[in-house]
DNA sequence: CTTTAATTCTACTAAATTTATAGGATTTAA
DNA sequence: TTAAATCCTATAAATTTAGTAGAATTAAAG
């Protein structure tokens, strides 16, 4: 399950993908029904990950730094939830061997979790901000 | 990511699938490196879900109630982690509409999460205790 | 130069969840 | 009657989650 924070991050990014130009925290918060103070910290985190940029002062706000087609749910998941895999030992980006595992290579649990991660990752990569805004399905293209 | 508890549950079930007849908590705990007291509560939970049965008293222990081919990671995940979907609104078994969602049917976020859930669920259903014990791959059969 | 509206920064907190542990009650075989 | 096992209730430390509070900083506009 996603945390509220990750869900809010996705909704904020979808808002930014739909509204070109600068968007104010206040407007995003009201439209997407996100607590404003919480959203502030989320936007700063998105900024630190170079997904958005900000303009300070009056008439300031946030905008996307990348094209909506270049931001996928896999990216957002990794930023706010960490590994897509169900165990660190099955992760691509957050790999850690289990402290108690005898042989990582032959571990059946790991093999199973890699199978799951491959499928989940593909599904998450299928979904870009652009596709979410377009409103079409998410079947994989050929 | 899985909780330790869910990971322990899987390891305990794999142990039971590998060892027919009664298995003692102590033996499972030592072999699978699970804190014994924690494992006790996990086995009781598995029992309440009718995945295992127990025999009390001296020479007691636990055994599987179902065939290893009939227990998948999807089942175990739902027992210990809840929804396989990333949001309740995209779940089959734990469906709840988002409290703030205007129209569940047209929600793009939900559509995306259903796409992810379909893929993850299939992957988790692919993996049965039998397959984990057999030690082969988990590619989908035709 | 002052006001206003926005982002940025630091700190704090309440609640829930996770990961167990403690200790005894109960059951059954030998 | 003893020993070995499951079963039950309660507790607790650590971590994570989901925020909130309040002030500092920045910049546009008059």
CSV table of C-alpha atoms (C1' of nucleotides) in Angstrom, one decimal:
chain,number,residue,atom,x,y,z
A,1,UNK,CA,0.0,0.0,0.0
A,2,UNK,CA,1.1,3.5,-0.7
A,3,UNK,CA,1.6,6.1,2.1
A,4,UNK,CA,-0.6,9.2,2.0
A,5,UNK,CA,2.6,11.1,1.3
A,6,UNK,CA,3.3,9.1,-1.9
A,7,UNK,CA,-0.3,9.4,-3.0
A,8,UNK,CA,-0.2,13.2,-2.4
A,9,UNK,CA,3.0,13.4,-4.4
A,10,UNK,CA,1.4,11.7,-7.4
A,11,UNK,CA,-1.7,13.9,-7.2
A,12,UNK,CA,0.5,17.0,-7.0
A,13,UNK,CA,2.5,15.9,-10.0
A,14,UNK,CA,-0.6,15.1,-12.0
A,15,UNK,CA,-1.8,18.6,-11.2
A,16,UNK,CA,1.5,20.1,-12.4
A,17,UNK,CA,1.3,18.0,-15.6
A,18,UNK,CA,-2.2,19.3,-16.3
A,19,UNK,CA,-1.4,22.9,-15.5
A,20,UNK,CA,1.5,24.4,-17.4
A,21,UNK,CA,3.3,27.3,-15.9
A,22,UNK,CA,3.7,28.1,-12.2
A,23,UNK,CA,1.3,26.5,-9.8
A,24,UNK,CA,0.9,27.7,-6.2
A,25,UNK,CA,0.9,25.3,-3.3
A,26,UNK,CA,-2.4,26.7,-2.2
A,27,UNK,CA,-4.1,25.9,-5.5
A,28,UNK,CA,-2.6,22.4,-5.7
A,29,UNK,CA,-3.7,21.8,-2.1
A,30,UNK,CA,-7.2,22.9,-2.6
A,31,UNK,CA,-7.7,21.1,-5.9
A,32,UNK,CA,-6.1,17.9,-4.9
A,33,UNK,CA,-7.4,18.0,-1.3
A,34,UNK,CA,-4.0,17.8,0.3
A,35,UNK,CA,-3.2,19.5,3.7
A,36,UNK,CA,-1.3,22.6,2.6
A,37,UNK,CA,1.6,22.3,5.1
A,38,UNK,CA,2.1,18.7,4.3
A,39,UNK,CA,2.1,19.5,0.6
A,40,UNK,CA,4.8,22.1,1.2
A,41,UNK,CA,7.2,19.5,2.5
A,42,UNK,CA,6.3,17.1,-0.3
A,43,UNK,CA,7.0,19.8,-3.0
A,44,UNK,CA,10.4,20.6,-1.4
A,45,UNK,CA,11.2,16.9,-1.5
A,46,UNK,CA,10.2,16.7,-5.2
A,47,UNK,CA,12.4,19.7,-5.8
A,48,UNK,CA,15.4,18.1,-4.1
A,49,UNK,CA,14.9,15.1,-6.4
A,50,UNK,CA,14.8,17.5,-9.4
A,51,UNK,CA,11.3,16.6,-10.5
A,52,UNK,CA,10.1,20.1,-10.0
A,53,UNK,CA,11.6,23.6,-9.7
A,54,UNK,CA,10.3,26.6,-7.8
A,55,UNK,CA,10.1,30.3,-8.1
A,56,UNK,CA,10.1,32.2,-4.8
A,57,UNK,CA,8.3,35.3,-3.7
A,58,UNK,CA,5.0,36.8,-4.7
A,59,UNK,CA,3.7,35.1,-8.0
A,60,UNK,CA,6.0,32.2,-7.3
A,61,UNK,CA,5.1,28.6,-7.4
A,62,UNK,CA,6.2,25.2,-8.8
A,63,UNK,CA,6.5,23.7,-12.2
A,64,UNK,CA,7.6,20.4,-13.6
A,65,UNK,CA,11.3,20.1,-14.6
A,66,UNK,CA,10.7,17.1,-16.9
A,67,UNK,CA,8.2,16.2,-19.5
A,68,UNK,CA,5.2,14.3,-18.2
A,69,UNK,CA,6.1,11.4,-20.5
A,70,UNK,CA,9.5,11.1,-18.7
A,71,UNK,CA,8.1,10.8,-15.2
A,72,UNK,CA,6.7,7.3,-14.3
A,73,UNK,CA,5.1,5.9,-11.2
A,74,UNK,CA,8.2,3.8,-10.7
A,75,UNK,CA,10.3,7.0,-10.3
A,76,UNK,CA,7.8,8.5,-7.8
A,77,UNK,CA,7.5,5.2,-5.9
A,78,UNK,CA,11.2,4.9,-5.4
A,79,UNK,CA,11.4,8.5,-4.1
A,80,UNK,CA,8.7,8.2,-1.6
A,81,UNK,CA,8.4,4.5,-0.8
A,82,UNK,CA,11.9,3.2,-1.5
A,83,UNK,CA,12.2,-0.2,-3.1
A,84,UNK,CA,9.6,-1.5,-5.6
A,85,UNK,CA,10.7,-5.1,-4.6
A,86,UNK,CA,9.1,-6.7,-1.6
A,87,UNK,CA,12.5,-7.5,-0.1
A,88,UNK,CA,15.8,-5.5,-0.3
A,89,UNK,CA,17.6,-8.6,-1.7
A,90,UNK,CA,15.2,-8.5,-4.7
A,91,UNK,CA,15.7,-4.8,-5.4
A,92,UNK,CA,17.5,-3.3,-8.3
A,93,UNK,CA,18.0,0.2,-6.8
A,94,UNK,CA,18.1,-0.6,-3.1
A,95,UNK,CA,19.8,-4.0,-3.1
A,96,UNK,CA,21.0,-5.3,0.3
A,97,UNK,CA,21.6,-9.0,1.1
A,98,UNK,CA,19.5,-10.4,3.9
A,99,UNK,CA,21.7,-10.5,7.0
A,100,UNK,CA,20.8,-14.1,7.7
A,101,UNK,CA,20.7,-15.5,4.1
A,102,UNK,CA,23.1,-18.3,3.5
A,103,UNK,CA,23.5,-18.0,-0.2
A,104,UNK,CA,21.8,-15.1,-2.0
A,105,UNK,CA,22.2,-16.7,-5.4
A,106,UNK,CA,20.3,-19.9,-4.6
A,107,UNK,CA,17.7,-18.4,-2.2
A,108,UNK,CA,14.2,-19.4,-3.4
A,109,UNK,CA,12.5,-16.6,-1.5
A,110,UNK,CA,14.7,-14.1,-3.3
A,111,UNK,CA,14.0,-15.8,-6.7
A,112,UNK,CA,10.3,-15.5,-6.0
A,113,UNK,CA,10.5,-11.9,-5.0
A,114,UNK,CA,12.6,-11.0,-8.1
A,115,UNK,CA,9.8,-12.5,-10.2
A,116,UNK,CA,7.3,-10.2,-8.5
A,117,UNK,CA,9.5,-7.2,-8.7
A,118,UNK,CA,10.0,-7.6,-12.5
A,119,UNK,CA,6.3,-7.6,-13.1
A,120,UNK,CA,5.4,-4.8,-10.7
A,121,UNK,CA,8.2,-2.6,-12.0
A,122,UNK,CA,7.1,-3.0,-15.6
A,123,UNK,CA,3.6,-2.0,-14.6
A,124,UNK,CA,4.8,1.0,-12.7
A,125,UNK,CA,7.0,2.0,-15.6
A,126,UNK,CA,4.1,1.8,-18.0
A,127,UNK,CA,2.4,4.6,-16.1
A,128,UNK,CA,3.7,8.0,-16.9
A,129,UNK,CA,2.2,11.4,-15.9
A,130,UNK,CA,1.4,11.9,-19.5
A,131,UNK,CA,-0.6,8.8,-19.7
A,132,UNK,CA,-2.5,9.6,-16.5
A,133,UNK,CA,-3.4,13.0,-17.9
A,134,UNK,CA,-4.4,11.6,-21.3
A,135,UNK,CA,-6.8,9.4,-19.6
A,136,UNK,CA,-6.3,6.3,-21.8
A,137,UNK,CA,-5.6,2.8,-20.6
A,138,UNK,CA,-2.3,1.5,-19.6
A,139,UNK,CA,-1.9,-1.6,-21.7
A,140,UNK,CA,1.7,-2.2,-22.7
A,141,UNK,CA,2.6,-0.9,-26.1
A,142,UNK,CA,4.2,-3.3,-28.7
B,1,UNK,CA,8.2,-4.0,1.1
B,2,UNK,CA,7.2,-6.9,3.2
B,3,UNK,CA,7.2,-6.7,7.0
B,4,UNK,CA,9.4,-9.1,8.9
B,5,UNK,CA,6.3,-10.9,10.1
B,6,UNK,CA,5.1,-11.6,6.5
B,7,UNK,CA,8.6,-12.7,5.6
B,8,UNK,CA,8.8,-15.0,8.6
B,9,UNK,CA,5.3,-16.5,7.7
B,10,UNK,CA,6.5,-17.3,4.2
B,11,UNK,CA,9.7,-19.0,5.5
B,12,UNK,CA,7.7,-21.0,8.1
B,13,UNK,CA,5.3,-22.2,5.5
B,14,UNK,CA,8.1,-23.1,3.1
B,15,UNK,CA,9.6,-25.1,6.0
B,16,UNK,CA,6.3,-26.9,6.5
B,17,UNK,CA,6.0,-27.6,2.8
B,18,UNK,CA,9.4,-29.2,2.8
B,19,UNK,CA,8.9,-31.2,6.0
B,20,UNK,CA,5.8,-33.4,6.0
B,21,UNK,CA,4.4,-34.4,9.3
B,22,UNK,CA,4.5,-32.4,12.5
B,23,UNK,CA,7.0,-29.7,12.9
B,24,UNK,CA,7.9,-28.0,16.2
B,25,UNK,CA,8.0,-24.3,16.5
B,26,UNK,CA,11.5,-24.6,18.0
B,27,UNK,CA,12.8,-26.5,14.9
B,28,UNK,CA,11.2,-24.0,12.5
B,29,UNK,CA,12.6,-21.1,14.5
B,30,UNK,CA,16.1,-22.5,14.5
B,31,UNK,CA,16.2,-23.5,10.8
B,32,UNK,CA,14.5,-20.4,9.4
B,33,UNK,CA,16.2,-18.1,12.0
B,34,UNK,CA,13.0,-16.6,13.3
B,35,UNK,CA,12.6,-15.4,16.9
B,36,UNK,CA,10.7,-18.3,18.6
B,37,UNK,CA,8.2,-16.2,20.5
B,38,UNK,CA,7.4,-14.2,17.5
B,39,UNK,CA,7.0,-17.3,15.4
B,40,UNK,CA,4.6,-18.7,17.9
B,41,UNK,CA,2.2,-15.8,17.3
B,42,UNK,CA,2.7,-16.1,13.5
B,43,UNK,CA,1.8,-19.8,13.6
B,44,UNK,CA,-1.3,-19.1,15.6
B,45,UNK,CA,-2.3,-16.5,13.1
B,46,UNK,CA,-1.7,-19.0,10.2
B,47,UNK,CA,-3.9,-21.5,12.2
B,48,UNK,CA,-6.7,-19.0,12.5
B,49,UNK,CA,-6.6,-18.6,8.8
B,50,UNK,CA,-6.8,-22.3,8.3
B,51,UNK,CA,-3.5,-22.6,6.5
B,52,UNK,CA,-2.0,-24.9,9.2
B,53,UNK,CA,-3.3,-27.1,12.0
B,54,UNK,CA,-1.7,-27.9,15.3
B,55,UNK,CA,-1.3,-30.8,17.7
B,56,UNK,CA,-1.0,-29.8,21.3
B,57,UNK,CA,1.1,-31.3,24.1
B,58,UNK,CA,4.3,-33.3,24.0
B,59,UNK,CA,5.2,-34.4,20.5
B,60,UNK,CA,2.9,-31.7,19.2
B,61,UNK,CA,3.6,-29.3,16.4
B,62,UNK,CA,2.2,-27.8,13.2
B,63,UNK,CA,1.5,-29.1,9.7
B,64,UNK,CA,0.0,-27.6,6.5
B,65,UNK,CA,-3.7,-28.0,6.1
B,66,UNK,CA,-3.6,-27.5,2.3
B,67,UNK,CA,-1.4,-28.8,-0.5
B,68,UNK,CA,1.6,-26.6,-1.2
B,69,UNK,CA,0.4,-26.2,-4.7
B,70,UNK,CA,-2.8,-24.5,-3.3
B,71,UNK,CA,-1.0,-21.9,-1.2
B,72,UNK,CA,0.3,-18.9,-3.1
B,73,UNK,CA,2.2,-15.8,-2.1
B,74,UNK,CA,-1.0,-13.8,-2.9
B,75,UNK,CA,-2.8,-15.7,-0.1
B,76,UNK,CA,0.0,-15.1,2.4
B,77,UNK,CA,0.3,-11.5,1.4
B,78,UNK,CA,-3.4,-10.8,2.0
B,79,UNK,CA,-3.3,-12.4,5.4
B,80,UNK,CA,-0.3,-10.5,6.7
B,81,UNK,CA,0.0,-7.3,4.6
B,82,UNK,CA,-3.6,-6.8,3.5
B,83,UNK,CA,-4.3,-5.4,0.1
B,84,UNK,CA,-2.0,-6.3,-2.9
B,85,UNK,CA,-3.1,-3.1,-4.5
B,86,UNK,CA,-1.3,0.1,-3.7
B,87,UNK,CA,-4.6,1.9,-2.8
B,88,UNK,CA,-7.8,0.5,-1.3
B,89,UNK,CA,-9.8,1.8,-4.2
B,90,UNK,CA,-7.8,-0.5,-6.6
B,91,UNK,CA,-8.2,-3.6,-4.4
B,92,UNK,CA,-10.3,-6.7,-5.1
B,93,UNK,CA,-10.4,-8.1,-1.6
B,94,UNK,CA,-10.1,-4.9,0.5
B,95,UNK,CA,-12.0,-2.4,-1.7
B,96,UNK,CA,-12.8,1.0,-0.1
B,97,UNK,CA,-13.5,4.1,-2.1
B,98,UNK,CA,-11.2,7.0,-1.3
B,99,UNK,CA,-13.1,9.4,1.1
B,100,UNK,CA,-12.3,12.4,-1.1
B,101,UNK,CA,-12.6,10.9,-4.6
B,102,UNK,CA,-15.2,12.6,-6.7
B,103,UNK,CA,-16.0,9.8,-9.1
B,104,UNK,CA,-14.4,6.4,-8.5
B,105,UNK,CA,-15.2,5.2,-12.0
B,106,UNK,CA,-13.3,7.9,-13.8
B,107,UNK,CA,-10.4,8.4,-11.4
B,108,UNK,CA,-7.2,8.1,-13.4
B,109,UNK,CA,-5.1,7.4,-10.3
B,110,UNK,CA,-7.4,4.4,-9.5
B,111,UNK,CA,-7.2,3.2,-13.1
B,112,UNK,CA,-3.4,3.3,-12.9
B,113,UNK,CA,-3.4,1.4,-9.6
B,114,UNK,CA,-5.7,-1.2,-10.9
B,115,UNK,CA,-3.2,-1.8,-13.8
B,116,UNK,CA,-0.4,-2.3,-11.2
B,117,UNK,CA,-2.5,-4.5,-9.0
B,118,UNK,CA,-3.4,-6.8,-11.9
B,119,UNK,CA,0.2,-7.4,-12.7
B,120,UNK,CA,1.4,-7.8,-9.2
B,121,UNK,CA,-1.4,-10.1,-8.3
B,122,UNK,CA,-0.7,-12.4,-11.2
B,123,UNK,CA,3.0,-12.5,-10.2
B,124,UNK,CA,2.1,-13.4,-6.6
B,125,UNK,CA,-0.4,-16.0,-7.7
B,126,UNK,CA,2.2,-17.6,-9.9
B,127,UNK,CA,4.3,-18.4,-6.8
B,128,UNK,CA,3.0,-21.3,-4.8
B,129,UNK,CA,4.8,-23.1,-1.9
B,130,UNK,CA,5.2,-26.1,-4.2
B,131,UNK,CA,7.0,-24.0,-6.8
B,132,UNK,CA,9.2,-22.5,-4.1
B,133,UNK,CA,10.1,-25.9,-2.8
B,134,UNK,CA,10.7,-27.4,-6.3
B,135,UNK,CA,13.2,-24.7,-6.9
B,136,UNK,CA,12.4,-24.0,-10.6
B,137,UNK,CA,11.6,-20.7,-12.2
B,138,UNK,CA,8.3,-18.8,-12.0
B,139,UNK,CA,7.6,-18.0,-15.6
B,140,UNK,CA,3.9,-18.2,-16.3
B,141,UNK,CA,2.7,-21.5,-17.7
B,142,UNK,CA,0.7,-21.5,-21.0
C,1,DC,C1',10.3,51.6,1.2
C,2,DT,C1',6.5,49.0,2.5
C,3,DT,C1',3.2,45.6,2.0
C,4,DT,C1',1.9,41.3,0.5
C,5,DA,C1',2.2,36.7,-1.1
C,6,DA,C1',4.7,33.2,-1.8
C,7,DT,C1',8.5,29.6,-0.8
C,8,DT,C1',11.9,27.8,2.7
C,9,DC,C1',13.6,26.1,7.1
C,10,DT,C1',13.6,24.2,11.8
C,11,DA,C1',11.4,22.0,15.1
C,12,DC,C1',8.0,19.4,17.3
C,13,DT,C1',4.2,16.0,18.2
C,14,DA,C1',0.4,12.6,18.4
C,15,DA,C1',-0.9,8.3,16.7
C,16,DA,C1',-0.3,4.0,14.7
C,17,DT,C1',2.5,0.2,13.4
C,18,DT,C1',6.2,-2.9,13.8
C,19,DT,C1',8.9,-6.2,16.2
C,20,DA,C1',9.2,-8.3,19.3
C,21,DT,C1',9.5,-10.2,24.8
C,22,DA,C1',7.6,-12.0,29.4
C,23,DG,C1',5.3,-15.1,31.9
C,24,DG,C1',2.1,-18.2,32.8
C,25,DA,C1',-1.9,-21.5,31.5
C,26,DT,C1',-3.1,-25.5,29.1
C,27,DT,C1',-2.6,-29.9,26.8
C,28,DT,C1',-0.8,-34.5,26.1
C,29,DA,C1',2.8,-38.3,25.7
C,30,DA,C1',5.6,-41.2,28.4
D,1,DT,C1',4.0,-36.9,37.7
D,2,DT,C1',7.2,-34.9,34.7
D,3,DA,C1',8.5,-32.9,30.5
D,4,DA,C1',7.6,-30.9,26.2
D,5,DA,C1',4.8,-28.7,23.5
D,6,DT,C1',1.0,-25.2,22.1
D,7,DC,C1',-1.9,-21.4,23.7
D,8,DC,C1',-3.1,-16.9,25.8
D,9,DT,C1',-2.7,-12.2,27.7
D,10,DA,C1',-0.2,-8.3,28.4
D,11,DT,C1',3.5,-5.2,27.8
D,12,DA,C1',7.0,-2.3,25.6
D,13,DA,C1',10.7,-0.2,22.8
D,14,DA,C1',11.6,1.5,18.3
D,15,DT,C1',10.2,3.2,14.1
D,16,DT,C1',7.2,5.2,10.8
D,17,DT,C1',3.4,8.1,9.5
D,18,DA,C1',1.0,12.1,9.0
D,19,DG,C1',0.9,15.8,10.0
D,20,DT,C1',1.3,21.1,12.7
D,21,DA,C1',3.6,25.5,14.3
D,22,DG,C1',6.0,29.4,13.5
D,23,DA,C1',9.3,32.1,11.9
D,24,DA,C1',12.8,33.3,8.0
D,25,DT,C1',13.5,34.4,3.3
D,26,DT,C1',12.5,36.0,-1.3
D,27,DA,C1',10.5,38.9,-4.7
D,28,DA,C1',6.7,41.5,-7.1
D,29,DA,C1',3.9,45.6,-6.9
D,30,DG,C1',2.5,50.0,-5.5
